[in-house]
Every structure is written in C-alpha cells, then in structure tokens.
Amino acid sequence: MIDPATVERIKNTADIYEVVSDYVQLIRRGANYVGLCPFHNERTPSFSVNRQKNFCYCFSCKKGGSPVNFIMEKEGLSYPEALRHLARRYGIEVVETRLTDEQRAQRDNREAMYLANEWAMQKMEEDLTATDEGRDIGLQYFTQRGVTDEARKAFRLGYALDKSDALTEAAVRKGFDIALFKKLGLVGTSQHGRDYDRFRGRVIFPIHNRIGKVVAFGGRDLKGGMAKYINSPESDIYRKSHELYGIYQARAAIESENRCFLVEGYMDVIGMWQSGMKNVVASSGTALTEGQIELIKRITPNITLIYDGDQAGIKASLRGMDMLLAAGMNVKLLLLPDGDDPDSFARKHTPEEFREYVAAHETDIISFKARVMLGEGQADPQKRIETINSVAYSIAHIPDDVSRDVYVQVCSKILDIPEQTIANAVARARIEVEKKKEPNNGDRFRH
C-alpha cells in the first residue's frame, strides 16, 4: 500500500493541465483550457481543463475529474496504479506502508499467478510455430480459419502440445511451483494422483484483462472430444464475470470510435478485428454480467450487440438487455444474415461493406424486442398483453426520464397501443424495478 503522506504529495503535485497536455493539445479560452476530448471522437472541442480547480471535464461524454481520475480512465489503471503512474511522471518516491504478513502473501501470490500465466502463454505461443506438431495442427487450424499473422500475434494465440505433461514438465524445469499451476487450472490431477496438462492438444486463446495481464486461457479441442472448449477456472486473478475477451486489444479502438461491438466467441472477435472492426469484445459464451457491462461503460456508453440471424441468435440478443438499459447504455442490435456469424461475415466482406451493413440494419434493442414479441403473438390477446408488459418492464429499466418517454412513444406505434397505456405500465414496472435495486434485494434485474 502507498503511504497516505505519499498519496497526498502526489495529489498536491500533479497538475491537471500538465497531465492532460500529455494526451491533448490544449488552447486557452478565458480562465480555462479546451481541447478535443481524448475519450471520444469529436470535431469541436468540448473537453475543458480548469487549472485552478485542478479538474477536467468533457461536456459531451461527461468524463473527467482530477489528475488521478483522468489517468485511471485514459490508461485503464486502478487507483494505486494511477498514483504510481503520476509519481513516476513527477519523480516522486513512492513510500509503501508496512504490509501485514497476510497482505504481503496475497500480493505475492497474485504476482506469482500473473508470472506463471505469462510464461505459459509464451510457451504455448512458441509451441504453435516452433514445433512440427504446433505447425501441423494448431497453426493449420488458424490458417484454415483465415487468421492472419498480425491477428495471431496481437491476440497471442498458441497451441498446447498433445502430451499429457509437456507444460507441466517444462514448468518444473523452469522452477515453478506446480501447485500454482493447479490453482490457475493449467495443470490437473487424475484419480490416480498423476499431474496432467488440462489444455493438451488444444489451440489456445489467452484472455487478457484491460491493462494487458494474462488472467486466463480458453482452449479449443481439435480432435472431436466431448468438451469443444475448456476455460481456466476462477482464481485470485480471474473472475469471468468481470472480464471480456479482447478488451485489451480493443480498448483504444472503442475509445476512438466511441462504440463497442459485443459478440459471443473468440473467433468472432478475431475475425472482426483483423477485418478492421477493432472495437469488438466477446462475453465468451457466458451470459452478460453487470461487471462486464461496467467494463465497457468505463470506455463508452454505446454498445451494439451482434448475433446470428437464426432463432438462437434472436433469443440470445434479448438476454441481458435489461441490465444494459439499467446501466444507462445506449443499446443497438445487429442480426446477421441467417447462416453467418461475425467471423464468417467479416471474412466475406470488406470493413466498408461491414460498416454499411451495420448502418443499414442495426436497430435499438427495445423496438426490436417489441417487434419480435408482437410477431410471436399477434393474434393471441394474452400474448399481446404479455408483450406489452414485458416491453414496458424493459423500458422501466432506463434511468433517464426523457429516454423512457421517447421509447413509450416509439413502442406505442409498434404495438398499436395508446401511449398512456404503455406509460402507465412503465410507471408500475418502474416501482418494481426500484424496489429490486434496494440493498436487501440486490441490484440484478431479471424478467
């Protein structure tokens, strides 16, 4: 931990004008300075810096704060990491408070886990291209899937040799404690007490957190086994509900485009990324969580969900929508032509064609839900009632009053129901939503 006196010295020394000037060209305007916001695309400066108050703020995207807040947001750092970043910039020696034995052990354990994962990633990345087995099986798979060398290197793709203990033996020779590899899920123990490589014979997708540290792995089977994919278990450095595949590679593009595309799988991310659509992440087959939504919201409030155009894709598109709306996200939906996933669609089209398709076919999520549910039960009065109440419940999750009113108007036309009727249903649902936000009820919304 950083000593409180050091924290105060860093805060008192860091000058918001100097810190922001490392990223933004600022022009004096009266008592303040202005520039193009570093958090979203804009042509007219809306980012203001007040040197006297040591504060910055964007009047468009609403991001800003103190020098520490600015660095946290811009660099994707935690609070202690941002303090250390500023300390280095101003040449301030960071004095650490004395940690308890338990705190020191926890810190050392986390660092050891990061080091073990980094080493494992490098080994499997090397085995993909430096061994006959890796080239003949793993690299051939990626080549057949159209993965470019640039994308393979950017995502640090690898291959786990199809030997029961290749990684385990290499880790022992390197001096690692195998107990650590078991905690990380890289090594398992059989019923007979023998250690084995959990990911053997699979192509490997390392999962990075937002600042680029390897926290987990996904492995795809190439031999037709029962489990097509296996993933690292949760650990002290990995909570799957708080991570998104590709967030590290996509962060700068999401910031620049002020929009995030959300897809389902590893290859969907890679396919879109290498076609030029680099502001893309994946939930990796898990249901979208509040932690993942917050990860995106820290960069942009605008999200487009991309799914296959079949019934499974339509059903998947509506999962998690209420949580996204409750978080104040601007949610769009794009269904691809039936038979295509984001990876295959990206490989068939240029980035320009893909963007044109997005512009022509994306729709807001609530209007989509209303049309889908209405189509399923147009002739059944009970189904229509369920549709109206369900749509009203989703609208009720939107925190902004104006946005809720707009969606009431839009859905009134789609559902052919008076605005006041829908507004009344939204008001009733809003009471239920607010009750569920109370501490005793938790803050997850389900419908």
XYZ file of C-alpha atoms in Angstrom:
447
model
C 0.000 0.000 0.000
C 1.137 3.552 -0.728
C 1.775 5.618 2.360
C -1.032 8.222 2.896
C 1.511 11.064 3.036
C 2.871 9.969 -0.359
C -0.650 9.854 -1.771
C -1.252 13.435 -0.651
C 2.056 14.571 -2.113
C 1.205 13.020 -5.477
C -2.249 14.627 -5.491
C -0.861 18.016 -4.498
C 1.914 17.889 -7.111
C 0.037 16.574 -10.146
C -1.103 19.482 -12.326
C -4.207 18.737 -14.395
C -3.014 20.959 -17.255
C 0.348 19.182 -17.446
C -1.188 15.724 -17.129
C -3.867 16.280 -19.772
C -1.350 18.012 -22.079
C 0.475 14.695 -22.389
C -2.563 13.477 -24.349
C -4.460 16.533 -25.595
C -3.459 19.750 -27.353
C -4.990 22.431 -25.152
C -5.873 26.015 -26.106
C -6.534 28.736 -23.555
C -10.091 30.034 -23.514
C -10.728 32.543 -20.754
C -9.884 31.072 -17.353
C -9.894 27.510 -18.734
C -8.209 25.442 -21.415
C -10.075 23.450 -24.050
C -9.230 20.630 -26.425
C -10.632 17.641 -28.284
C -11.829 15.027 -25.809
C -9.422 12.069 -25.523
C -12.284 9.723 -24.616
C -14.440 10.005 -27.745
C -14.321 11.251 -31.333
C -15.268 14.881 -31.854
C -14.501 17.766 -34.181
C -15.479 20.635 -31.893
C -13.578 20.814 -28.580
C -15.786 20.013 -25.602
C -13.065 18.963 -23.156
C -12.361 21.651 -20.575
C -9.458 21.927 -18.124
C -9.603 24.180 -15.085
C -6.101 24.568 -13.721
C -7.187 26.493 -10.642
C -9.549 23.720 -9.522
C -7.158 21.025 -10.850
C -10.094 19.432 -12.657
C -11.068 18.402 -16.200
C -14.444 17.628 -17.740
C -15.969 16.731 -21.099
C -19.336 18.406 -21.612
C -20.210 15.810 -24.266
C -19.308 12.372 -22.842
C -19.240 13.577 -19.190
C -15.843 12.016 -18.424
C -13.135 13.769 -16.439
C -12.092 14.536 -12.886
C -8.827 15.010 -11.017
C -5.403 14.091 -12.464
C -5.728 10.662 -10.810
C -9.231 10.134 -12.256
C -8.027 11.217 -15.697
C -5.113 8.748 -15.700
C -7.317 5.927 -14.393
C -9.775 6.478 -17.251
C -7.263 7.166 -20.001
C -4.788 4.398 -19.191
C -7.268 1.883 -17.763
C -5.430 1.759 -14.449
C -6.555 1.065 -10.918
C -6.335 3.810 -8.300
C -2.941 2.665 -6.899
C -1.585 2.145 -10.434
C -2.630 5.671 -11.435
C -0.934 7.111 -8.353
C 2.291 5.291 -9.233
C 1.998 6.489 -12.833
C 1.823 10.110 -11.667
C 4.594 9.549 -9.130
C 6.915 8.413 -11.941
C 5.938 11.418 -14.059
C 6.810 13.868 -11.290
C 9.779 11.991 -9.876
C 8.108 11.336 -6.531
C 9.449 8.444 -4.487
C 6.624 6.095 -3.562
C 6.783 5.167 0.099
C 4.939 1.982 0.939
C 3.271 1.334 4.276
C 4.220 -1.863 6.048
C 2.020 -4.719 4.891
C 0.767 -7.425 7.180
C 2.052 -10.925 6.535
C -1.354 -11.821 5.114
C -1.425 -8.789 2.786
C 2.120 -9.470 1.620
C 1.337 -13.139 0.946
C -1.778 -12.211 -1.018
C 0.116 -9.674 -3.113
C 2.985 -12.086 -3.775
C 0.539 -14.866 -4.703
C -1.211 -12.671 -7.274
C 2.087 -11.594 -8.810
C 3.224 -15.210 -8.982
C -0.006 -16.127 -10.775
C 0.486 -13.379 -13.358
C 4.071 -14.524 -13.957
C 3.003 -18.173 -14.337
C 0.269 -17.290 -16.826
C 2.636 -15.055 -18.797
C 5.206 -17.830 -19.018
C 2.577 -20.408 -20.031
C 1.240 -18.080 -22.733
C 4.721 -17.526 -24.154
C 5.452 -21.260 -24.192
C 2.211 -22.203 -25.962
C 2.638 -19.294 -28.369
C 6.122 -20.553 -29.193
C 4.971 -24.182 -29.482
C 2.421 -23.105 -32.099
C 5.090 -22.010 -34.579
C 8.342 -23.622 -33.394
C 7.258 -27.291 -33.220
C 6.186 -29.648 -36.006
C 3.055 -30.594 -34.055
C 2.148 -26.976 -33.438
C 2.563 -26.025 -37.095
C 0.842 -29.122 -38.491
C -2.166 -28.986 -36.157
C -2.567 -25.662 -34.359
C -1.215 -23.279 -36.988
C -3.028 -25.179 -39.735
C -6.303 -24.715 -37.853
C -5.807 -20.969 -37.533
C -4.747 -20.715 -41.180
C -7.860 -22.597 -42.316
C -9.962 -20.204 -40.241
C -8.368 -17.281 -42.060
C -6.438 -15.903 -39.080
C -3.647 -13.576 -40.227
C -0.171 -13.450 -38.695
C -0.953 -9.946 -37.442
C -4.053 -11.120 -35.587
C -2.318 -14.243 -34.274
C 0.425 -12.119 -32.753
C -1.919 -9.429 -31.444
C -4.028 -11.973 -29.550
C -1.004 -14.140 -28.603
C -2.630 -17.319 -29.905
C -0.953 -20.616 -29.085
C -1.090 -24.383 -29.033
C -0.741 -26.841 -26.128
C 1.268 -29.880 -27.190
C -0.730 -33.113 -27.191
C 1.331 -34.757 -24.479
C 0.000 -35.440 -21.008
C 2.655 -33.427 -19.178
C 4.583 -31.264 -21.692
C 3.672 -27.989 -19.981
C 3.952 -29.486 -16.503
C 7.483 -30.785 -17.098
C 8.593 -27.508 -18.677
C 7.202 -25.564 -15.722
C 9.072 -27.789 -13.245
C 12.314 -27.311 -15.176
C 11.724 -23.565 -15.066
C 11.417 -23.734 -11.288
C 7.702 -23.019 -10.941
C 5.613 -24.416 -8.114
C 3.121 -26.778 -9.767
C 0.600 -26.049 -7.005
C 0.336 -22.580 -8.545
C -0.413 -24.051 -11.981
C -3.150 -26.169 -10.425
C -4.772 -23.079 -8.917
C -4.679 -21.457 -12.348
C -6.231 -24.527 -13.967
C -3.277 -25.182 -16.253
C -2.496 -28.475 -14.547
C -4.947 -31.056 -13.251
C -4.584 -34.176 -11.117
C -6.003 -37.526 -12.219
C -7.862 -40.003 -9.988
C -4.584 -41.888 -9.711
C -2.772 -38.801 -8.406
C -0.868 -38.024 -11.613
C -0.489 -34.445 -12.804
C -1.502 -33.675 -16.392
C -1.830 -30.689 -18.748
C -5.505 -29.635 -18.856
C -5.244 -27.870 -22.229
C -3.187 -30.504 -24.084
C -3.930 -30.873 -27.798
C -5.906 -27.625 -27.991
C -5.408 -24.286 -29.690
C -5.116 -21.590 -27.050
C -6.796 -18.219 -26.676
C -5.151 -16.212 -23.851
C -7.532 -13.901 -22.007
C -6.048 -10.520 -21.066
C -7.509 -8.048 -18.616
C -7.956 -4.407 -19.600
C -4.336 -3.499 -18.799
C -2.893 -6.456 -20.708
C -2.110 -9.011 -17.997
C -2.910 -12.650 -18.809
C -5.601 -13.796 -16.380
C -6.928 -16.970 -18.015
C -6.998 -19.204 -21.096
C -9.554 -20.706 -23.400
C -8.705 -23.903 -25.266
C -10.483 -25.354 -28.309
C -10.437 -29.080 -28.970
C -9.394 -30.172 -32.470
C -9.999 -33.925 -32.115
C -13.760 -34.123 -31.674
C -13.708 -34.616 -27.920
C -16.711 -34.178 -25.647
C -15.728 -30.687 -24.493
C -15.231 -28.422 -27.504
C -13.969 -25.610 -25.280
C -12.477 -25.611 -21.808
C -11.565 -22.500 -19.860
C -9.496 -21.557 -16.853
C -11.345 -21.752 -13.546
C -11.860 -18.653 -11.463
C -8.889 -17.693 -9.317
C -7.450 -14.801 -7.325
C -6.693 -13.015 -10.611
C -9.644 -14.159 -12.756
C -13.352 -13.597 -12.295
C -15.056 -14.410 -15.571
C -17.987 -12.113 -14.758
C -15.576 -9.156 -14.756
C -13.585 -9.930 -17.906
C -14.240 -9.655 -21.637
C -12.218 -11.382 -24.335
C -10.416 -8.834 -26.486
C -10.884 -5.835 -24.164
C -7.144 -5.131 -24.067
C -6.776 -5.272 -27.856
C -9.999 -3.297 -28.417
C -9.736 -0.566 -25.784
C -8.093 2.101 -27.959
C -10.476 1.475 -30.866
C -13.545 1.547 -28.594
C -12.325 4.869 -27.221
C -11.680 6.258 -30.704
C -14.952 5.023 -32.233
C -16.953 5.730 -29.051
C -18.738 2.444 -29.600
C -18.251 -1.188 -28.670
C -19.389 -4.236 -30.621
C -20.236 -7.233 -28.429
C -20.102 -10.741 -29.920
C -20.131 -14.233 -28.443
C -16.895 -16.079 -29.258
C -13.133 -15.818 -29.550
C -13.070 -16.250 -33.324
C -15.840 -13.680 -33.768
C -13.607 -11.116 -32.087
C -10.541 -12.085 -34.102
C -12.426 -12.195 -37.415
C -13.877 -8.716 -36.935
C -10.615 -7.308 -35.540
C -8.493 -8.395 -38.481
C -11.052 -7.072 -40.960
C -10.665 -3.594 -39.465
C -13.557 -3.624 -36.955
C -11.239 -3.485 -33.954
C -13.663 -2.113 -31.352
C -15.027 -5.585 -30.586
C -15.128 -7.799 -27.466
C -16.789 -11.076 -26.502
C -18.519 -12.422 -23.446
C -17.039 -15.803 -24.443
C -20.256 -17.771 -24.270
C -21.275 -16.639 -20.783
C -24.371 -14.582 -20.007
C -23.577 -10.883 -19.915
C -22.926 -9.647 -16.376
C -23.012 -6.300 -14.609
C -19.235 -6.462 -14.157
C -18.713 -6.845 -17.906
C -21.146 -4.023 -18.637
C -19.271 -1.737 -16.251
C -16.016 -2.631 -18.018
C -17.459 -1.389 -21.314
C -19.226 1.617 -19.804
C -15.946 2.962 -18.448
C -14.854 3.403 -22.070
C -18.109 4.132 -23.921
C -21.867 4.192 -23.244
C -22.614 2.978 -26.772
C -22.862 -0.745 -27.470
C -24.033 -2.787 -30.458
C -24.835 -6.458 -29.897
C -24.090 -8.669 -32.907
C -25.717 -12.084 -33.198
C -26.559 -14.710 -35.813
C -29.888 -14.171 -37.548
C -31.357 -17.565 -36.589
C -33.780 -18.225 -33.722
C -30.943 -18.923 -31.283
C -29.369 -15.586 -32.168
C -32.679 -13.756 -31.729
C -33.175 -15.352 -28.326
C -29.596 -14.589 -27.259
C -29.944 -10.959 -28.305
C -32.566 -10.303 -25.629
C -30.541 -11.779 -22.762
C -29.060 -9.130 -20.543
C -30.829 -6.245 -22.271
C -32.473 -5.009 -19.061
C -29.105 -4.875 -17.294
C -27.641 -2.874 -20.179
C -30.558 -0.452 -20.137
C -30.394 -0.099 -16.345
C -26.716 0.832 -16.652
C -27.691 3.737 -18.898
C -26.143 2.199 -22.006
C -27.284 3.148 -25.500
C -28.029 -0.326 -26.855
C -28.272 -1.269 -30.519
C -28.749 -4.705 -32.036
C -27.485 -6.140 -35.295
C -28.670 -9.503 -36.613
C -26.505 -11.002 -39.339
C -27.902 -12.947 -42.310
C -29.007 -16.463 -41.363
C -26.049 -18.808 -41.614
C -23.447 -16.165 -40.823
C -21.645 -15.398 -37.588
C -19.479 -12.274 -37.102
C -16.326 -14.164 -38.074
C -17.676 -15.595 -41.342
C -19.461 -12.348 -42.243
C -16.290 -10.325 -41.658
C -14.286 -12.646 -43.913
C -16.833 -12.298 -46.738
C -16.957 -8.511 -46.669
C -14.625 -5.547 -46.607
C -14.659 -3.342 -43.494
C -16.519 -0.702 -45.510
C -19.209 -3.212 -46.506
C -19.480 -4.392 -42.907
C -19.921 -0.816 -41.655
C -22.522 -0.131 -44.335
C -24.410 -3.251 -43.243
C -24.299 -2.071 -39.629
C -25.617 1.362 -40.550
C -28.435 -0.116 -42.638
C -29.540 -2.935 -40.332
C -28.840 -2.120 -36.690
C -31.847 -1.209 -34.572
C -32.460 -0.176 -30.994
C -32.989 -3.129 -28.690
C -36.406 -2.139 -27.310
C -38.008 -1.650 -30.716
C -36.551 -4.992 -31.769
C -37.969 -6.725 -28.691
C -41.398 -5.202 -29.315
C -41.466 -6.363 -32.944
C -40.195 -9.860 -32.162
C -42.623 -10.477 -29.320
C -45.507 -8.939 -31.244
C -44.787 -11.177 -34.218
C -44.845 -14.238 -31.977
C -48.274 -13.491 -30.533
C -50.087 -11.068 -32.846
C -53.391 -12.992 -32.861
C -53.398 -14.087 -29.217
C -54.778 -11.424 -26.802
C -52.927 -12.929 -23.841
C -49.671 -12.924 -25.805
C -50.207 -9.254 -26.688
C -50.722 -8.419 -23.031
C -47.528 -10.282 -22.106
C -45.661 -8.434 -24.872
C -46.827 -5.004 -23.719
C -45.939 -5.711 -20.081
C -42.573 -7.191 -20.979
C -41.636 -4.249 -23.194
C -42.834 -1.823 -20.507
C -40.683 -3.638 -17.961
C -37.615 -3.194 -20.147
C -38.360 0.499 -20.712
C -38.681 0.881 -16.922
C -35.008 -0.034 -16.525
C -33.877 3.085 -18.402
C -32.706 5.608 -15.786
C -33.275 8.715 -17.952
C -36.838 10.110 -17.913
C -36.657 11.598 -21.420
C -35.379 8.361 -22.939
C -38.188 6.406 -21.299
C -40.786 8.823 -22.720
C -39.311 8.518 -26.220
C -39.471 4.724 -26.087
C -43.055 4.875 -24.853
C -43.914 6.858 -27.997
C -41.987 4.521 -30.302
C -43.449 1.328 -28.821
C -46.946 2.795 -28.842
C -46.768 2.885 -32.642
C -45.194 -0.554 -32.960
C -47.667 -2.240 -30.612
C -50.648 -0.143 -31.740
C -51.464 0.742 -28.136
C -52.179 4.257 -26.737
C -49.118 5.965 -25.288
C -50.824 6.475 -21.935
C -51.493 2.757 -21.588
C -47.826 1.939 -22.090
C -46.773 4.864 -19.886
C -48.944 3.526 -17.079
C -47.442 0.057 -17.475
C -43.937 1.572 -17.403
C -44.766 3.540 -14.241
C -45.940 0.366 -12.484
C -42.872 -1.546 -13.656
C -40.630 1.318 -12.551
C -41.811 0.869 -8.965
C -40.910 -2.825 -9.118
C -37.522 -2.043 -10.662
C -36.693 0.497 -7.970
C -37.664 -1.966 -5.244
C -35.299 -4.549 -6.702
C -32.471 -2.024 -6.556
C -32.781 -1.746 -2.776
C -29.866 -3.336 -0.839
C -31.912 -6.236 0.508
C -32.970 -7.226 -2.987
C -29.630 -6.835 -4.769
C -29.191 -4.918 -7.959
C -29.758 -7.578 -10.599
C -32.879 -7.265 -12.698
C -34.493 -10.299 -14.237
C -37.557 -10.725 -16.438
